[in-house]
Coordinates of C-alpha atoms in Angstrom, one line a residue:
X1 CA 96.4 105.2 -57.2
X2 CA 94.3 105.5 -60.3
X3 CA 96.4 102.8 -62.0
X4 CA 95.8 100.4 -59.1
X5 CA 92.1 101.1 -59.2
X6 CA 92.0 100.5 -63.0
X7 CA 93.8 97.2 -62.6
X8 CA 91.6 95.8 -59.8
X9 CA 88.3 96.5 -61.5
X10 CA 88.9 94.3 -64.6
X11 CA 90.4 91.6 -62.3
X12 CA 87.3 91.5 -60.1
X13 CA 85.0 91.4 -63.1
X14 CA 87.0 88.5 -64.6
X15 CA 86.9 86.6 -61.3
X16 CA 83.1 87.1 -60.8
X17 CA 82.4 86.1 -64.5
X18 CA 84.5 82.9 -64.2
X19 CA 82.8 81.8 -61.0
X20 CA 79.3 82.5 -62.3
X21 CA 80.1 80.4 -65.5
X22 CA 81.2 77.4 -63.5
X23 CA 78.3 77.5 -61.1
X24 CA 75.8 77.9 -63.9
X25 CA 77.2 74.9 -65.7
X26 CA 76.4 72.6 -62.8
X27 CA 72.5 72.7 -63.1
X28 CA 72.8 72.5 -66.9
X29 CA 74.8 69.2 -66.8
X30 CA 72.4 67.8 -64.2
X31 CA 69.4 68.7 -66.3
X32 CA 70.8 66.8 -69.2
X33 CA 70.6 63.6 -67.3
X34 CA 66.8 63.8 -67.2
X35 CA 64.5 61.3 -65.4
X36 CA 62.7 58.5 -67.4
X37 CA 58.9 58.8 -67.7
X38 CA 56.9 55.5 -68.3
X39 CA 54.1 55.7 -70.8
X40 CA 51.0 53.6 -69.8
X41 CA 49.7 51.1 -72.3
X42 CA 46.0 51.6 -72.7
X43 CA 45.4 48.2 -74.3
X44 CA 44.2 47.1 -77.7
X45 CA 40.9 46.2 -79.4
X46 CA 39.8 45.1 -82.9
X47 CA 36.5 44.2 -84.5
X48 CA 35.3 43.1 -87.9
X49 CA 31.8 42.3 -89.1
X50 CA 32.8 39.9 -92.0
X51 CA 36.1 38.3 -92.9
X52 CA 36.4 35.7 -95.7
X53 CA 39.2 33.4 -96.7
X54 CA 37.6 31.5 -99.6
X55 CA 39.1 30.0 -102.8
X56 CA 36.9 30.3 -105.8
X57 CA 37.6 28.0 -108.8
X58 CA 35.8 28.9 -112.0
X59 CA 35.3 27.0 -115.2
X60 CA 36.4 23.6 -114.1
X61 CA 39.2 25.1 -112.0
X62 CA 40.9 26.8 -114.9
X63 CA 40.6 30.1 -113.1
X64 CA 41.3 30.6 -109.4
X65 CA 40.1 33.7 -107.6
X66 CA 40.8 34.2 -103.9
X67 CA 37.7 35.7 -102.2
X68 CA 39.3 37.8 -99.4
X69 CA 36.9 40.4 -98.1
X70 CA 36.9 42.3 -94.8
X71 CA 33.9 44.5 -93.9
X72 CA 34.0 47.2 -91.3
X73 CA 37.4 46.2 -89.8
X74 CA 38.5 48.6 -87.1
X75 CA 41.5 48.5 -84.7
X76 CA 42.4 50.6 -81.7
X77 CA 44.5 52.1 -79.7
X78 CA 42.7 54.8 -81.9
X79 CA 39.0 54.2 -81.2
X80 CA 36.9 53.8 -84.4
X81 CA 33.6 52.8 -85.7
X82 CA 32.4 51.7 -89.1
X83 CA 28.9 51.0 -90.5
X84 CA 29.1 49.9 -94.1
X85 CA 26.2 47.6 -95.2
X86 CA 27.5 46.0 -98.3
X87 CA 30.7 44.1 -99.2
X88 CA 31.5 43.5 -102.9
X89 CA 34.0 41.5 -104.9
X90 CA 34.9 42.7 -108.4
X91 CA 35.7 40.6 -111.5
X92 CA 34.1 37.3 -110.4
X93 CA 30.5 37.2 -111.7
X94 CA 31.3 37.4 -115.4
X95 CA 33.6 40.4 -114.7
X96 CA 30.8 42.2 -112.8
X97 CA 30.8 43.3 -109.2
X98 CA 29.5 40.5 -106.9
X99 CA 27.8 41.3 -103.6
X100 CA 29.1 39.0 -100.9
X101 CA 27.1 40.5 -98.0
X102 CA 24.1 42.8 -97.6
X103 CA 22.6 43.8 -94.3
X104 CA 20.2 46.2 -92.6
X105 CA 22.7 46.9 -89.9
X106 CA 26.5 46.1 -90.0
X107 CA 28.6 47.9 -87.4
X108 CA 32.0 47.3 -85.8
X109 CA 33.4 49.4 -82.9
X110 CA 36.7 49.4 -81.0
X111 CA 37.3 51.6 -78.0
X112 CA 40.4 52.0 -75.9
X113 CA 40.9 54.2 -72.8
X114 CA 43.0 54.2 -69.6
X115 CA 40.4 52.1 -67.9
X116 CA 40.3 49.3 -70.5
X117 CA 39.6 48.2 -74.1
X118 CA 36.4 47.0 -75.7
X119 CA 35.3 45.7 -79.1
X120 CA 31.8 44.9 -80.4
X121 CA 29.9 44.0 -83.6
X122 CA 26.3 44.0 -84.6
X123 CA 24.9 42.4 -87.8
X124 CA 21.2 42.5 -88.5
X125 CA 19.1 40.9 -91.3
X126 CA 22.2 39.8 -93.2
X127 CA 22.4 37.7 -96.3
X128 CA 25.7 36.3 -97.6
X129 CA 26.3 35.0 -101.1
X130 CA 29.1 33.2 -102.8
X131 CA 29.9 32.9 -106.5
X132 CA 28.0 30.1 -108.2
X133 CA 24.9 30.7 -106.1
X134 CA 23.5 34.0 -107.3
X135 CA 20.0 33.4 -106.1
X136 CA 20.5 31.2 -103.1
X137 CA 22.1 32.6 -99.9
X138 CA 24.9 30.8 -98.3
X139 CA 23.5 31.9 -94.9
X140 CA 20.8 34.3 -93.7
X141 CA 20.7 35.5 -90.0
X142 CA 18.3 37.6 -88.0
X143 CA 20.8 39.2 -85.7
X144 CA 24.2 38.3 -84.4
X145 CA 26.3 40.3 -82.0
X146 CA 29.7 39.8 -80.4
X147 CA 31.6 41.6 -77.6
X148 CA 35.0 41.5 -75.9
X149 CA 35.7 43.5 -72.8
X150 CA 39.2 43.9 -71.2
X151 CA 38.9 46.2 -68.2
X152 CA 42.0 47.1 -66.1
X153 CA 42.2 45.0 -63.0
X154 CA 39.4 42.7 -64.0
X155 CA 39.2 39.3 -65.8
X156 CA 38.6 39.8 -69.6
X157 CA 35.2 38.6 -70.9
X158 CA 33.9 37.6 -74.4
X159 CA 30.4 36.7 -75.6
X160 CA 28.4 36.3 -78.7
X161 CA 24.6 36.2 -79.1
X162 CA 22.2 35.1 -81.8
X163 CA 18.7 36.4 -82.2
X164 CA 16.1 35.3 -84.8
X165 CA 16.3 32.5 -87.3
X166 CA 19.2 31.1 -89.3
X167 CA 18.9 29.7 -92.8
X168 CA 21.8 27.9 -94.5
X169 CA 21.6 27.0 -98.2
X170 CA 17.9 27.4 -98.0
X171 CA 17.4 25.2 -94.9
X172 CA 16.4 26.5 -91.5
X173 CA 18.8 25.3 -88.8
X174 CA 19.2 25.6 -85.1
X175 CA 22.7 26.4 -83.9
X176 CA 24.1 25.2 -80.5
X177 CA 27.0 26.3 -78.5
X178 CA 29.8 23.9 -77.9
X179 CA 29.7 21.9 -81.2
X180 CA 29.5 22.5 -84.9
X181 CA 26.3 22.3 -86.8
X182 CA 26.6 20.6 -90.2
X183 CA 24.3 21.4 -93.1
X184 CA 24.4 19.3 -96.3
X185 CA 22.3 20.0 -99.3
X186 CA 22.6 17.5 -102.2
X187 CA 23.7 19.0 -105.5
X188 CA 24.7 22.3 -103.8
X189 CA 27.3 21.8 -101.1
X190 CA 28.1 21.5 -97.4
X191 CA 28.5 24.1 -94.6
X192 CA 29.8 23.5 -91.1
X193 CA 29.0 26.2 -88.6
X194 CA 30.5 27.0 -85.2
X195 CA 28.5 29.4 -83.1
X196 CA 29.8 31.6 -80.3
X197 CA 33.5 30.6 -80.1
X198 CA 35.1 32.5 -77.3
X199 CA 38.5 32.4 -75.5
X200 CA 40.0 34.4 -72.7
X201 CA 43.4 34.7 -70.9
X202 CA 44.6 36.8 -68.0
X203 CA 44.8 39.8 -70.2
X204 CA 43.0 39.0 -73.5
X205 CA 39.6 38.1 -74.8
X206 CA 38.2 37.1 -78.2
X207 CA 34.9 36.0 -79.7
X208 CA 33.5 35.0 -83.1
X209 CA 29.7 35.0 -83.5
X210 CA 29.7 32.6 -86.4
X211 CA 32.5 30.6 -88.2
X212 CA 31.6 28.8 -91.4
X213 CA 33.6 26.2 -93.2
X214 CA 32.2 26.1 -96.7
X215 CA 32.4 23.6 -99.6
X216 CA 30.1 24.5 -102.4
X217 CA 29.9 23.1 -105.9
X218 CA 26.4 23.3 -107.4
X219 CA 25.4 20.1 -109.1
X220 CA 29.1 19.3 -109.5
X221 CA 29.2 21.4 -112.6
X222 CA 32.6 22.9 -111.6
X223 CA 31.3 26.2 -112.8
X224 CA 32.1 27.7 -109.4
X225 CA 33.8 25.6 -106.7
X226 CA 34.0 27.5 -103.4
X227 CA 36.1 26.3 -100.5
X228 CA 37.3 28.0 -97.3
X229 CA 36.2 29.8 -94.2
X230 CA 34.0 32.7 -93.4
X231 CA 33.7 34.5 -90.1
X232 CA 31.0 36.8 -88.8
X233 CA 31.4 39.1 -85.8
X234 CA 35.0 38.7 -84.8
X235 CA 36.3 40.8 -81.8
X236 CA 39.4 40.8 -79.7
X237 CA 40.8 43.0 -76.9
X238 CA 43.8 43.2 -74.6
X239 CA 43.8 44.8 -71.1
X240 CA 46.0 47.8 -70.3
X241 CA 49.4 46.8 -69.0
X242 CA 50.4 48.1 -65.5
X243 CA 52.6 51.2 -65.9
X244 CA 56.2 50.6 -64.5
X245 CA 56.8 52.3 -61.2
X246 CA 58.6 55.6 -61.5
X247 CA 62.2 55.8 -60.4
X248 CA 62.5 57.1 -56.8
X249 CA 63.7 60.6 -56.4
X250 CA 67.3 61.2 -55.1
X251 CA 67.6 61.5 -51.4
X252 CA 68.4 65.0 -49.9
X253 CA 72.0 65.6 -49.1
X254 CA 71.3 65.6 -45.4
X255 CA 69.9 62.1 -45.5
X256 CA 72.3 59.2 -46.0
X257 CA 71.6 55.6 -46.8
X258 CA 73.7 53.5 -44.4
X259 CA 75.5 50.4 -45.6
X260 CA 74.6 51.1 -49.2
X261 CA 77.3 51.4 -51.9
X262 CA 77.0 51.5 -55.7
X263 CA 78.5 48.6 -57.6
X264 CA 82.1 49.3 -58.5
X265 CA 82.5 52.2 -56.1
X266 CA 85.7 52.5 -54.2
X267 CA 85.8 51.3 -50.6
X268 CA 86.0 54.9 -49.2
X269 CA 84.6 58.0 -50.7
X270 CA 85.6 61.5 -49.5
X271 CA 82.3 62.9 -50.8
X272 CA 80.3 60.5 -48.8
X273 CA 82.3 61.2 -45.6
X274 CA 81.8 65.0 -45.9
X275 CA 78.2 64.9 -46.9
X276 CA 79.0 66.0 -50.5
X277 CA 76.3 66.1 -53.1
X278 CA 76.2 66.0 -56.9
X279 CA 76.8 69.8 -57.1
X280 CA 80.0 69.6 -55.0
X281 CA 82.4 69.3 -58.0
X282 CA 81.0 72.6 -59.4
X283 CA 81.4 74.4 -56.1
X284 CA 85.0 73.1 -55.9
X285 CA 85.6 74.2 -59.5
X286 CA 84.3 77.7 -58.8
X287 CA 86.7 78.0 -55.8
X288 CA 89.6 76.9 -58.0
X289 CA 88.8 79.6 -60.5
X290 CA 88.5 82.2 -57.9
X291 CA 91.8 81.2 -56.3
X292 CA 93.6 81.2 -59.7
X293 CA 92.1 84.6 -60.6
X294 CA 93.1 86.1 -57.2
X295 CA 96.6 84.8 -57.7
X296 CA 96.8 86.3 -61.1
X297 CA 95.6 89.7 -59.8
X298 CA 98.2 89.7 -57.0
X299 CA 101.0 88.8 -59.4
X300 CA 100.0 91.5 -61.9
X301 CA 99.7 94.1 -59.1
X302 CA 103.3 93.4 -57.9
X303 CA 104.6 93.6 -61.4
X304 CA 102.9 96.9 -61.9
X305 CA 104.4 98.4 -58.8
X306 CA 107.9 97.2 -59.7

């Protein structure tokens, strides 16, 4: 009697442990499949107060120095703002630092959020110089601003404004939208200016307050020959993209989708006919373990009696 009792207790424990192991494995396997989560794109924005792409040739073009300067350049998704007032280039003016731009206000800002993206610049009382003209400003402006806005669900917009006077190579000029303004100063050089260049698409916007095409060679002395482009107040933005729709949740076991079969599935499925779910294999596995453990217990009991 005691022998039979000692035999049945380990067998029952073994059977219960095996069944629990199989049933617990089912949720773990299902959890490993995991559902995909879409991350929303909040858009993009960039702004720069000054960008130059000039080639400077010194001493009758025996020395070429690229004048590549970016002042207060910011880019988002990570919102940022900069407010430096001076841009310098080293090693041009007799090896000394050369001030390309000075201003009372020079700010660039780029902001991105779930609702949209925006970029803006503000340049006030600015004076820009190039090598070869240490005393004469290439251009002086009262105030120029630019802005690009890309809101979710709305048409992007871009604009640029000019307040106060504009002086180019010592000459006061009036800038107009829609066409370049050309300034020629004998013995100094030429500057062509495009004011308020904007462009938009269904998701993007861009603006440049001023774009200058420069050709300067004072008195044709070839001491400093400057060629290239210069941009003030450049901004861009891109609207947030629509987040992909989340995958629909699996239908409950009691609800069936009529006339719907996965690609490559067999014509008949026993699980579909019996209302089986994704956990059915684990239940069946537990039953098999229980049956096997019971059979083993019976066989061991008979052997013990014999």
